[in-house]
Amino acid sequence: MSTLLSVENLEIRTAGRVLVSGVSFSITAGERVGLIGESGSGKSLTALAVLGLLPDSMRASGSVLMDGRQIVGARDRDLVPLRGRSVAAVFQEPMTALDPLMRIGGQVGEVVRRRAARDGRKPGRAEVDAQVTALLERVALPEPGRVARAFPHEISGGQRQRAAIAMALACRPKLLIADEPTTALDVTTQAEILKLMEGLVRDEGMGLLFISHDLPVVATVAERALVMRRGELIEEGAVEPLFDRPAHPYTEGLVAAARAFDAALETAP
Ligand SMILES: Nc1ncnc2c1ncn2[C@@H]1O[C@H](COP(=O)(O)OP(=O)(O)OP(=O)(O)O)[C@@H](O)[C@H]1O
């Protein structure tokens, strides 16, 4: 399998503080990888570095090769074509991806148009509308026609996240980065969206970098997991052996905490 993303010795600093250090990993085409670790361990910054979206106050060094292009040190305008075509992202709060003043259909349609323009095509209104409906159906949104006409505040949080996933899918990226995409949702919606994402990524043959502090969630979607602690990658491996027989005491602690939480849920009245 060809390497889609290769991160080598990534370091991220701000104002003399090292936030991420010595992080190296790679993702092959179509591979689903989880990135886990407690809050503040550097997961989101690592994802932002891959997207070339670190805040101006931060400096990255090392190498991030996305689809053969170097992200570290690249100018923003050189990264624009890469975003969408090679990599797209879904974040915890879908409103980060959605414009509150634009109808859902218009927003998804805009991505469809941009994607077509990249291939040198200019689809007509009917074709764009048909693709928007197909995408909204693909993410299992009920009544896609109504959702397309709705503004973001007129649909539920779970439906907004499905719309954000539809926009990411419309780009047809080779790698999808999902940063805690279900954390803000109730447990049932969370399970539905995880199942949906896992199926979509598998069907489309996309790579997935799925970030979460929640081990069972990562085990649902990923084949391999990376464990971060205090800005460093401390363990990685196939999900099942990693969770069944963690080598690092920190991973062991994460697993034990997840098990204790599950047990508490089962015994709850
Ligand atoms: N804009 C910023 N300026 C300064 N420090 C920051 C900034 N963003 C994050 N950090 C720090 O960098 C470290 C890593 O943060 P990051 O958001 O990557 O963690 P995380 O593992 O994604 O946590 P969470 O699960 O809570 O999102 C933390 O110590 C955090 O306080």
PDB file of C-alpha atoms and ligand atoms in Angstrom:
ATOM      1  CA  MET A   1       0.000   0.000   0.000  1.00  0.00           C
ATOM      2  CA  SER A   2       1.294   3.472  -0.813  1.00  0.00           C
ATOM      3  CA  THR A   3       1.985   5.962   1.951  1.00  0.00           C
ATOM      4  CA  LEU A   4      -0.555   8.768   2.057  1.00  0.00           C
ATOM      5  CA  LEU A   5       0.704  10.697   5.048  1.00  0.00           C
ATOM      6  CA  SER A   6       4.167  10.577   6.507  1.00  0.00           C
ATOM      7  CA  VAL A   7       4.965  12.580   9.639  1.00  0.00           C
ATOM      8  CA  GLU A   8       8.581  12.609  10.782  1.00  0.00           C
ATOM      9  CA  ASN A   9       9.987  14.112  13.920  1.00  0.00           C
ATOM     10  CA  LEU A  10       7.248  16.736  14.114  1.00  0.00           C
ATOM     11  CA  GLU A  11       7.829  19.422  16.701  1.00  0.00           C
ATOM     12  CA  ILE A  12       5.466  22.298  17.485  1.00  0.00           C
ATOM     13  CA  ARG A  13       6.553  25.240  19.604  1.00  0.00           C
ATOM     14  CA  THR A  14       5.028  28.440  20.831  1.00  0.00           C
ATOM     15  CA  ALA A  15       6.668  31.221  22.797  1.00  0.00           C
ATOM     16  CA  GLY A  16       9.579  29.009  23.852  1.00  0.00           C
ATOM     17  CA  ARG A  17       7.289  26.135  24.912  1.00  0.00           C
ATOM     18  CA  VAL A  18       7.486  22.772  23.142  1.00  0.00           C
ATOM     19  CA  LEU A  19       3.917  21.509  22.723  1.00  0.00           C
ATOM     20  CA  VAL A  20       4.545  18.526  20.446  1.00  0.00           C
ATOM     21  CA  SER A  21       7.876  16.790  20.047  1.00  0.00           C
ATOM     22  CA  GLY A  22       9.446  13.943  18.070  1.00  0.00           C
ATOM     23  CA  VAL A  23       6.138  12.720  16.613  1.00  0.00           C
ATOM     24  CA  SER A  24       6.557  10.266  13.723  1.00  0.00           C
ATOM     25  CA  PHE A  25       3.902   8.098  12.109  1.00  0.00           C
ATOM     26  CA  SER A  26       2.474   7.297   8.719  1.00  0.00           C
ATOM     27  CA  ILE A  27      -0.874   6.374   7.208  1.00  0.00           C
ATOM     28  CA  THR A  28      -1.230   4.288   4.065  1.00  0.00           C
ATOM     29  CA  ALA A  29      -3.981   4.765   1.494  1.00  0.00           C
ATOM     30  CA  GLY A  30      -7.308   3.555   2.891  1.00  0.00           C
ATOM     31  CA  GLU A  31      -5.963   2.927   6.406  1.00  0.00           C
ATOM     32  CA  ARG A  32      -8.038   3.953   9.459  1.00  0.00           C
ATOM     33  CA  VAL A  33      -5.870   5.203  12.311  1.00  0.00           C
ATOM     34  CA  GLY A  34      -6.943   6.438  15.738  1.00  0.00           C
ATOM     35  CA  LEU A  35      -5.018   9.073  17.691  1.00  0.00           C
ATOM     36  CA  ILE A  36      -5.748   8.873  21.395  1.00  0.00           C
ATOM     37  CA  GLY A  37      -4.517  10.542  24.558  1.00  0.00           C
ATOM     38  CA  GLU A  38      -5.799  12.658  27.401  1.00  0.00           C
ATOM     39  CA  SER A  39      -6.839  16.284  27.008  1.00  0.00           C
ATOM     40  CA  GLY A  40      -3.888  18.550  26.174  1.00  0.00           C
ATOM     41  CA  SER A  41      -1.654  15.703  24.930  1.00  0.00           C
ATOM     42  CA  GLY A  42      -1.192  17.358  21.517  1.00  0.00           C
ATOM     43  CA  LYS A  43      -3.660  15.443  19.335  1.00  0.00           C
ATOM     44  CA  SER A  44      -5.413  18.468  17.829  1.00  0.00           C
ATOM     45  CA  LEU A  45      -2.179  20.366  17.225  1.00  0.00           C
ATOM     46  CA  THR A  46      -0.771  17.343  15.391  1.00  0.00           C
ATOM     47  CA  ALA A  47      -3.906  17.291  13.198  1.00  0.00           C
ATOM     48  CA  LEU A  48      -3.698  21.033  12.550  1.00  0.00           C
ATOM     49  CA  ALA A  49      -0.026  20.637  11.552  1.00  0.00           C
ATOM     50  CA  VAL A  50      -1.067  17.979   9.014  1.00  0.00           C
ATOM     51  CA  LEU A  51      -3.669  20.392   7.626  1.00  0.00           C
ATOM     52  CA  GLY A  52      -1.167  23.280   7.638  1.00  0.00           C
ATOM     53  CA  LEU A  53      -3.579  25.179   9.882  1.00  0.00           C
ATOM     54  CA  LEU A  54      -1.524  25.837  13.017  1.00  0.00           C
ATOM     55  CA  PRO A  55      -2.121  29.251  14.609  1.00  0.00           C
ATOM     56  CA  ASP A  56       0.346  31.965  13.519  1.00  0.00           C
ATOM     57  CA  SER A  57       1.829  31.989  17.008  1.00  0.00           C
ATOM     58  CA  MET A  58       3.123  28.432  16.540  1.00  0.00           C
ATOM     59  CA  ARG A  59       6.083  27.070  14.616  1.00  0.00           C
ATOM     60  CA  ALA A  60       6.363  23.531  13.315  1.00  0.00           C
ATOM     61  CA  SER A  61       9.557  21.729  12.372  1.00  0.00           C
ATOM     62  CA  GLY A  62      10.286  18.243  11.085  1.00  0.00           C
ATOM     63  CA  SER A  63       8.458  16.847   8.104  1.00  0.00           C
ATOM     64  CA  VAL A  64       4.799  16.331   7.204  1.00  0.00           C
ATOM     65  CA  LEU A  65       4.461  14.817   3.747  1.00  0.00           C
ATOM     66  CA  MET A  66       0.822  14.723   2.691  1.00  0.00           C
ATOM     67  CA  ASP A  67       0.267  12.970  -0.610  1.00  0.00           C
ATOM     68  CA  GLY A  68       3.896  13.750  -1.516  1.00  0.00           C
ATOM     69  CA  ARG A  69       3.745  17.478  -0.636  1.00  0.00           C
ATOM     70  CA  GLN A  70       5.671  19.032   2.238  1.00  0.00           C
ATOM     71  CA  ILE A  71       3.341  20.900   4.608  1.00  0.00           C
ATOM     72  CA  VAL A  72       5.901  22.145   7.151  1.00  0.00           C
ATOM     73  CA  GLY A  73       7.086  25.576   6.091  1.00  0.00           C
ATOM     74  CA  ALA A  74       4.778  25.708   3.038  1.00  0.00           C
ATOM     75  CA  ARG A  75       3.003  28.968   2.180  1.00  0.00           C
ATOM     76  CA  ASP A  76      -0.714  28.944   2.814  1.00  0.00           C
ATOM     77  CA  ARG A  77      -1.591  29.607  -0.819  1.00  0.00           C
ATOM     78  CA  ASP A  78       0.417  26.523  -1.842  1.00  0.00           C
ATOM     79  CA  LEU A  79      -1.634  24.443   0.568  1.00  0.00           C
ATOM     80  CA  VAL A  80      -5.049  25.558  -0.671  1.00  0.00           C
ATOM     81  CA  PRO A  81      -5.146  23.035  -3.553  1.00  0.00           C
ATOM     82  CA  LEU A  82      -4.096  20.263  -1.179  1.00  0.00           C
ATOM     83  CA  ARG A  83      -6.972  20.887   1.227  1.00  0.00           C
ATOM     84  CA  GLY A  84     -10.046  19.156  -0.042  1.00  0.00           C
ATOM     85  CA  ARG A  85      -8.297  17.242  -2.824  1.00  0.00           C
ATOM     86  CA  SER A  86      -5.885  15.351  -0.581  1.00  0.00           C
ATOM     87  CA  VAL A  87      -7.156  15.998   2.919  1.00  0.00           C
ATOM     88  CA  ALA A  88     -10.416  17.193   4.472  1.00  0.00           C
ATOM     89  CA  ALA A  89     -11.424  17.544   8.105  1.00  0.00           C
ATOM     90  CA  VAL A  90     -14.434  17.210  10.374  1.00  0.00           C
ATOM     91  CA  PHE A  91     -14.216  18.868  13.788  1.00  0.00           C
ATOM     92  CA  GLN A  92     -16.032  18.448  17.089  1.00  0.00           C
ATOM     93  CA  GLU A  93     -18.236  21.466  16.525  1.00  0.00           C
ATOM     94  CA  PRO A  94     -19.865  21.266  13.067  1.00  0.00           C
ATOM     95  CA  MET A  95     -20.518  25.020  13.102  1.00  0.00           C
ATOM     96  CA  THR A  96     -16.765  25.497  12.496  1.00  0.00           C
ATOM     97  CA  ALA A  97     -17.382  24.088   9.003  1.00  0.00           C
ATOM     98  CA  LEU A  98     -20.815  25.617   8.405  1.00  0.00           C
ATOM     99  CA  ASP A  99     -21.710  29.191   7.563  1.00  0.00           C
ATOM    100  CA  PRO A 100     -24.628  30.114   9.873  1.00  0.00           C
ATOM    101  CA  LEU A 101     -26.106  32.465   7.255  1.00  0.00           C
ATOM    102  CA  MET A 102     -26.153  30.062   4.325  1.00  0.00           C
ATOM    103  CA  ARG A 103     -28.572  27.226   3.632  1.00  0.00           C
ATOM    104  CA  ILE A 104     -27.100  23.696   3.962  1.00  0.00           C
ATOM    105  CA  GLY A 105     -27.731  22.879   0.283  1.00  0.00           C
ATOM    106  CA  GLY A 106     -25.917  26.040  -0.824  1.00  0.00           C
ATOM    107  CA  GLN A 107     -22.893  25.191   1.303  1.00  0.00           C
ATOM    108  CA  VAL A 108     -22.618  21.582   0.150  1.00  0.00           C
ATOM    109  CA  GLY A 109     -23.246  22.774  -3.436  1.00  0.00           C
ATOM    110  CA  GLU A 110     -20.371  25.238  -3.168  1.00  0.00           C
ATOM    111  CA  VAL A 111     -17.969  22.396  -2.338  1.00  0.00           C
ATOM    112  CA  VAL A 112     -19.383  20.295  -5.192  1.00  0.00           C
ATOM    113  CA  ARG A 113     -18.783  23.228  -7.591  1.00  0.00           C
ATOM    114  CA  ARG A 114     -15.219  23.800  -6.350  1.00  0.00           C
ATOM    115  CA  ARG A 115     -14.416  20.108  -6.648  1.00  0.00           C
ATOM    116  CA  ALA A 116     -15.720  20.060 -10.234  1.00  0.00           C
ATOM    117  CA  ALA A 117     -13.773  23.253 -11.072  1.00  0.00           C
ATOM    118  CA  ARG A 118     -10.590  21.478  -9.983  1.00  0.00           C
ATOM    119  CA  ASP A 119     -11.309  18.858 -12.642  1.00  0.00           C
ATOM    120  CA  GLY A 120     -11.883  21.675 -15.141  1.00  0.00           C
ATOM    121  CA  ARG A 121     -15.671  21.260 -15.164  1.00  0.00           C
ATOM    122  CA  LYS A 122     -18.468  23.745 -14.554  1.00  0.00           C
ATOM    123  CA  PRO A 123     -21.600  21.767 -13.620  1.00  0.00           C
ATOM    124  CA  GLY A 124     -25.030  23.290 -14.151  1.00  0.00           C
ATOM    125  CA  ARG A 125     -27.500  23.973 -11.344  1.00  0.00           C
ATOM    126  CA  ALA A 126     -29.456  20.745 -11.848  1.00  0.00           C
ATOM    127  CA  GLU A 127     -26.298  18.615 -11.665  1.00  0.00           C
ATOM    128  CA  VAL A 128     -25.109  20.402  -8.516  1.00  0.00           C
ATOM    129  CA  ASP A 129     -28.540  19.999  -6.882  1.00  0.00           C
ATOM    130  CA  ALA A 130     -28.603  16.298  -7.749  1.00  0.00           C
ATOM    131  CA  GLN A 131     -25.138  15.795  -6.240  1.00  0.00           C
ATOM    132  CA  VAL A 132     -26.112  17.717  -3.102  1.00  0.00           C
ATOM    133  CA  THR A 133     -29.171  15.496  -2.637  1.00  0.00           C
ATOM    134  CA  ALA A 134     -27.066  12.371  -3.241  1.00  0.00           C
ATOM    135  CA  LEU A 135     -24.491  13.511  -0.654  1.00  0.00           C
ATOM    136  CA  LEU A 136     -27.152  14.333   1.948  1.00  0.00           C
ATOM    137  CA  GLU A 137     -28.683  10.902   1.339  1.00  0.00           C
ATOM    138  CA  ARG A 138     -25.227   9.318   1.610  1.00  0.00           C
ATOM    139  CA  VAL A 139     -24.858  10.668   5.157  1.00  0.00           C
ATOM    140  CA  ALA A 140     -28.352   9.337   5.940  1.00  0.00           C
ATOM    141  CA  LEU A 141     -30.004  12.706   6.473  1.00  0.00           C
ATOM    142  CA  PRO A 142     -33.765  12.254   6.514  1.00  0.00           C
ATOM    143  CA  GLU A 143     -35.679  14.470   4.078  1.00  0.00           C
ATOM    144  CA  PRO A 144     -32.600  15.692   2.196  1.00  0.00           C
ATOM    145  CA  GLY A 145     -34.736  18.247   0.327  1.00  0.00           C
ATOM    146  CA  ARG A 146     -35.856  19.913   3.556  1.00  0.00           C
ATOM    147  CA  VAL A 147     -32.347  19.797   5.042  1.00  0.00           C
ATOM    148  CA  ALA A 148     -30.894  21.359   1.883  1.00  0.00           C
ATOM    149  CA  ARG A 149     -33.254  24.325   2.279  1.00  0.00           C
ATOM    150  CA  ALA A 150     -32.585  24.695   6.014  1.00  0.00           C
ATOM    151  CA  PHE A 151     -30.151  27.053   7.715  1.00  0.00           C
ATOM    152  CA  PRO A 152     -27.726  25.343  10.137  1.00  0.00           C
ATOM    153  CA  HIS A 153     -29.660  26.508  13.224  1.00  0.00           C
ATOM    154  CA  GLU A 154     -32.830  24.887  11.863  1.00  0.00           C
ATOM    155  CA  ILE A 155     -31.440  21.324  12.120  1.00  0.00           C
ATOM    156  CA  SER A 156     -30.165  19.276  15.079  1.00  0.00           C
ATOM    157  CA  GLY A 157     -26.527  18.975  16.199  1.00  0.00           C
ATOM    158  CA  GLY A 158     -26.306  15.422  14.840  1.00  0.00           C
ATOM    159  CA  GLN A 159     -27.789  16.553  11.509  1.00  0.00           C
ATOM    160  CA  ARG A 160     -25.301  19.441  11.358  1.00  0.00           C
ATOM    161  CA  GLN A 161     -22.433  16.982  11.877  1.00  0.00           C
ATOM    162  CA  ARG A 162     -23.836  14.782   9.087  1.00  0.00           C
ATOM    163  CA  ALA A 163     -23.967  17.882   6.834  1.00  0.00           C
ATOM    164  CA  ALA A 164     -20.337  18.704   7.733  1.00  0.00           C
ATOM    165  CA  ILE A 165     -19.377  15.106   6.859  1.00  0.00           C
ATOM    166  CA  ALA A 166     -21.251  15.490   3.541  1.00  0.00           C
ATOM    167  CA  MET A 167     -19.153  18.594   2.801  1.00  0.00           C
ATOM    168  CA  ALA A 168     -15.934  16.724   3.597  1.00  0.00           C
ATOM    169  CA  LEU A 169     -17.087  13.835   1.365  1.00  0.00           C
ATOM    170  CA  ALA A 170     -17.941  16.238  -1.462  1.00  0.00           C
ATOM    171  CA  CYS A 171     -14.207  17.046  -1.652  1.00  0.00           C
ATOM    172  CA  ARG A 172     -13.463  13.352  -2.233  1.00  0.00           C
ATOM    173  CA  PRO A 173     -10.257  13.585  -0.159  1.00  0.00           C
ATOM    174  CA  LYS A 174      -7.696  10.805   0.123  1.00  0.00           C
ATOM    175  CA  LEU A 175      -7.459  11.377   3.874  1.00  0.00           C
ATOM    176  CA  LEU A 176     -10.214  12.435   6.234  1.00  0.00           C
ATOM    177  CA  ILE A 177      -9.186  13.895   9.579  1.00  0.00           C
ATOM    178  CA  ALA A 178     -11.899  13.697  12.208  1.00  0.00           C
ATOM    179  CA  ASP A 179     -11.116  15.511  15.462  1.00  0.00           C
ATOM    180  CA  GLU A 180     -13.533  14.374  18.204  1.00  0.00           C
ATOM    181  CA  PRO A 181     -16.407  14.486  15.676  1.00  0.00           C
ATOM    182  CA  THR A 182     -18.950  12.886  17.983  1.00  0.00           C
ATOM    183  CA  THR A 183     -17.959  14.224  21.390  1.00  0.00           C
ATOM    184  CA  ALA A 184     -20.655  16.910  21.420  1.00  0.00           C
ATOM    185  CA  LEU A 185     -23.442  14.466  20.526  1.00  0.00           C
ATOM    186  CA  ASP A 186     -25.663  12.230  22.635  1.00  0.00           C
ATOM    187  CA  VAL A 187     -24.667   8.556  22.873  1.00  0.00           C
ATOM    188  CA  THR A 188     -27.195   7.236  20.327  1.00  0.00           C
ATOM    189  CA  THR A 189     -26.371   9.870  17.703  1.00  0.00           C
ATOM    190  CA  GLN A 190     -22.684   9.330  18.424  1.00  0.00           C
ATOM    191  CA  ALA A 191     -22.989   5.592  17.679  1.00  0.00           C
ATOM    192  CA  GLU A 192     -24.943   6.275  14.450  1.00  0.00           C
ATOM    193  CA  ILE A 193     -22.413   8.800  13.183  1.00  0.00           C
ATOM    194  CA  LEU A 194     -19.439   6.573  14.011  1.00  0.00           C
ATOM    195  CA  LYS A 195     -21.020   3.722  12.087  1.00  0.00           C
ATOM    196  CA  LEU A 196     -21.740   6.061   9.194  1.00  0.00           C
ATOM    197  CA  MET A 197     -18.190   7.440   9.089  1.00  0.00           C
ATOM    198  CA  GLU A 198     -16.601   4.027   9.307  1.00  0.00           C
ATOM    199  CA  GLY A 199     -18.768   2.761   6.435  1.00  0.00           C
ATOM    200  CA  LEU A 200     -18.186   5.817   4.259  1.00  0.00           C
ATOM    201  CA  VAL A 201     -14.423   5.813   4.706  1.00  0.00           C
ATOM    202  CA  ARG A 202     -14.321   2.080   3.954  1.00  0.00           C
ATOM    203  CA  ASP A 203     -16.556   2.360   0.854  1.00  0.00           C
ATOM    204  CA  GLU A 204     -14.680   5.350  -0.545  1.00  0.00           C
ATOM    205  CA  GLY A 205     -11.251   3.829   0.237  1.00  0.00           C
ATOM    206  CA  MET A 206     -10.281   6.991   2.131  1.00  0.00           C
ATOM    207  CA  GLY A 207      -7.609   7.066   4.816  1.00  0.00           C
ATOM    208  CA  LEU A 208      -8.843   8.192   8.238  1.00  0.00           C
ATOM    209  CA  LEU A 209      -7.073   9.909  11.112  1.00  0.00           C
ATOM    210  CA  PHE A 210      -9.604   9.762  13.921  1.00  0.00           C
ATOM    211  CA  ILE A 211      -8.834  11.742  17.058  1.00  0.00           C
ATOM    212  CA  SER A 212     -10.479  10.966  20.358  1.00  0.00           C
ATOM    213  CA  HIS A 213      -9.753  10.626  24.043  1.00  0.00           C
ATOM    214  CA  ASP A 214     -12.367   7.868  24.104  1.00  0.00           C
ATOM    215  CA  LEU A 215     -10.868   4.388  23.613  1.00  0.00           C
ATOM    216  CA  PRO A 216     -14.059   2.446  22.802  1.00  0.00           C
ATOM    217  CA  VAL A 217     -14.886   5.062  20.170  1.00  0.00           C
ATOM    218  CA  VAL A 218     -11.473   4.664  18.548  1.00  0.00           C
ATOM    219  CA  ALA A 219     -11.806   0.866  18.663  1.00  0.00           C
ATOM    220  CA  THR A 220     -15.075   1.176  16.677  1.00  0.00           C
ATOM    221  CA  VAL A 221     -13.558   3.024  13.733  1.00  0.00           C
ATOM    222  CA  ALA A 222      -9.802   2.426  13.635  1.00  0.00           C
ATOM    223  CA  GLU A 223      -7.607  -0.561  12.763  1.00  0.00           C
ATOM    224  CA  ARG A 224      -4.478   0.934  14.297  1.00  0.00           C
ATOM    225  CA  ALA A 225      -4.034   3.435  17.122  1.00  0.00           C
ATOM    226  CA  LEU A 226      -1.384   5.950  18.143  1.00  0.00           C
ATOM    227  CA  VAL A 227      -1.169   7.010  21.773  1.00  0.00           C
ATOM    228  CA  MET A 228      -0.016  10.528  22.684  1.00  0.00           C
ATOM    229  CA  ARG A 229       1.022  11.845  26.052  1.00  0.00           C
ATOM    230  CA  ARG A 230       2.381  15.288  26.855  1.00  0.00           C
ATOM    231  CA  GLY A 231       3.171  16.086  23.226  1.00  0.00           C
ATOM    232  CA  GLU A 232       4.894  12.787  22.461  1.00  0.00           C
ATOM    233  CA  LEU A 233       3.842   9.592  20.764  1.00  0.00           C
ATOM    234  CA  ILE A 234       4.405   6.867  23.330  1.00  0.00           C
ATOM    235  CA  GLU A 235       2.840   3.762  21.822  1.00  0.00           C
ATOM    236  CA  GLU A 236       1.272   2.524  18.631  1.00  0.00           C
ATOM    237  CA  GLY A 237      -0.096  -0.695  17.223  1.00  0.00           C
ATOM    238  CA  ALA A 238      -3.111  -2.613  15.937  1.00  0.00           C
ATOM    239  CA  VAL A 239      -6.149  -1.624  18.005  1.00  0.00           C
ATOM    240  CA  GLU A 240      -7.013  -4.987  19.602  1.00  0.00           C
ATOM    241  CA  PRO A 241      -3.572  -6.041  20.919  1.00  0.00           C
ATOM    242  CA  LEU A 242      -2.891  -2.437  21.918  1.00  0.00           C
ATOM    243  CA  PHE A 243      -6.012  -2.280  24.050  1.00  0.00           C
ATOM    244  CA  ASP A 244      -5.798  -5.895  25.288  1.00  0.00           C
ATOM    245  CA  ARG A 245      -2.090  -5.834  26.170  1.00  0.00           C
ATOM    246  CA  PRO A 246      -0.852  -2.247  26.342  1.00  0.00           C
ATOM    247  CA  ALA A 247       2.919  -1.981  26.702  1.00  0.00           C
ATOM    248  CA  HIS A 248       2.990   1.481  28.227  1.00  0.00           C
ATOM    249  CA  PRO A 249       1.571   2.103  31.728  1.00  0.00           C
ATOM    250  CA  TYR A 250      -0.130   5.258  30.435  1.00  0.00           C
ATOM    251  CA  THR A 251      -2.062   3.274  27.773  1.00  0.00           C
ATOM    252  CA  GLU A 252      -2.831   0.702  30.461  1.00  0.00           C
ATOM    253  CA  GLY A 253      -4.295   3.528  32.559  1.00  0.00           C
ATOM    254  CA  LEU A 254      -6.440   4.731  29.649  1.00  0.00           C
ATOM    255  CA  VAL A 255      -7.720   1.187  29.052  1.00  0.00           C
ATOM    256  CA  ALA A 256      -8.434   0.632  32.760  1.00  0.00           C
ATOM    257  CA  ALA A 257     -10.317   3.943  32.970  1.00  0.00           C
ATOM    258  CA  ALA A 258     -12.421   3.054  29.898  1.00  0.00           C
ATOM    259  CA  ARG A 259     -13.226  -0.396  31.365  1.00  0.00           C
ATOM    260  CA  ALA A 260     -14.158   1.091  34.738  1.00  0.00           C
ATOM    261  CA  PHE A 261     -16.444   3.578  32.990  1.00  0.00           C
ATOM    262  CA  ASP A 262     -18.140   0.788  30.994  1.00  0.00           C
ATOM    263  CA  ALA A 263     -18.591  -1.294  34.150  1.00  0.00           C
ATOM    264  CA  ALA A 264     -20.088   1.689  35.970  1.00  0.00           C
ATOM    265  CA  LEU A 265     -22.552   2.205  33.104  1.00  0.00           C
ATOM    266  CA  GLU A 266     -23.566  -1.467  33.186  1.00  0.00           C
ATOM    267  CA  THR A 267     -24.217  -1.482  36.919  1.00  0.00           C
ATOM    268  CA  ALA A 268     -25.991   1.898  36.913  1.00  0.00           C
ATOM    269  CA  PRO A 269     -29.644   1.557  37.955  1.00  0.00           C
TER     270      PRO A 269
HETATM  271  N1  LIG B   1      -3.426  28.395  20.689  1.00  0.00           N
HETATM  272  C1  LIG B   1      -2.650  27.866  21.645  1.00  0.00           C
HETATM  273  N2  LIG B   1      -1.708  28.622  22.283  1.00  0.00           N
HETATM  274  C2  LIG B   1      -0.909  28.081  23.242  1.00  0.00           C
HETATM  275  N3  LIG B   1      -0.977  26.792  23.628  1.00  0.00           N
HETATM  276  C3  LIG B   1      -1.873  26.008  23.042  1.00  0.00           C
HETATM  277  C4  LIG B   1      -2.763  26.483  22.015  1.00  0.00           C
HETATM  278  N4  LIG B   1      -3.547  25.449  21.598  1.00  0.00           N
HETATM  279  C5  LIG B   1      -3.170  24.385  22.346  1.00  0.00           C
HETATM  280  N5  LIG B   1      -2.180  24.705  23.193  1.00  0.00           N
HETATM  281  C6  LIG B   1      -1.519  23.794  24.150  1.00  0.00           C
HETATM  282  O1  LIG B   1      -0.906  22.744  23.427  1.00  0.00           O
HETATM  283  C7  LIG B   1      -1.055  21.514  24.108  1.00  0.00           C
HETATM  284  C8  LIG B   1      -1.696  20.486  23.199  1.00  0.00           C
HETATM  285  O2  LIG B   1      -3.020  20.908  22.893  1.00  0.00           O
HETATM  286  P1  LIG B   1      -4.010  20.081  21.941  1.00  0.00           P
HETATM  287  O3  LIG B   1      -5.209  20.937  21.710  1.00  0.00           O
HETATM  288  O4  LIG B   1      -3.276  19.586  20.752  1.00  0.00           O
HETATM  289  O5  LIG B   1      -4.380  18.849  22.877  1.00  0.00           O
HETATM  290  P2  LIG B   1      -5.458  17.694  22.630  1.00  0.00           P
HETATM  291  O6  LIG B   1      -4.758  16.414  22.929  1.00  0.00           O
HETATM  292  O7  LIG B   1      -6.068  17.815  21.292  1.00  0.00           O
HETATM  293  O8  LIG B   1      -6.509  17.986  23.769  1.00  0.00           O
HETATM  294  P3  LIG B   1      -8.128  17.939  23.719  1.00  0.00           P
HETATM  295  O9  LIG B   1      -8.495  16.476  23.740  1.00  0.00           O
HETATM  296  O10 LIG B   1      -8.522  18.633  24.982  1.00  0.00           O
HETATM  297  O11 LIG B   1      -8.573  18.639  22.481  1.00  0.00           O
HETATM  298  C9  LIG B   1      -1.848  21.804  25.372  1.00  0.00           C
HETATM  299  O12 LIG B   1      -0.931  21.949  26.426  1.00  0.00           O
HETATM  300  C10 LIG B   1      -2.524  23.121  25.074  1.00  0.00           C
HETATM  301  O13 LIG B   1      -2.695  23.860  26.251  1.00  0.00           O
END
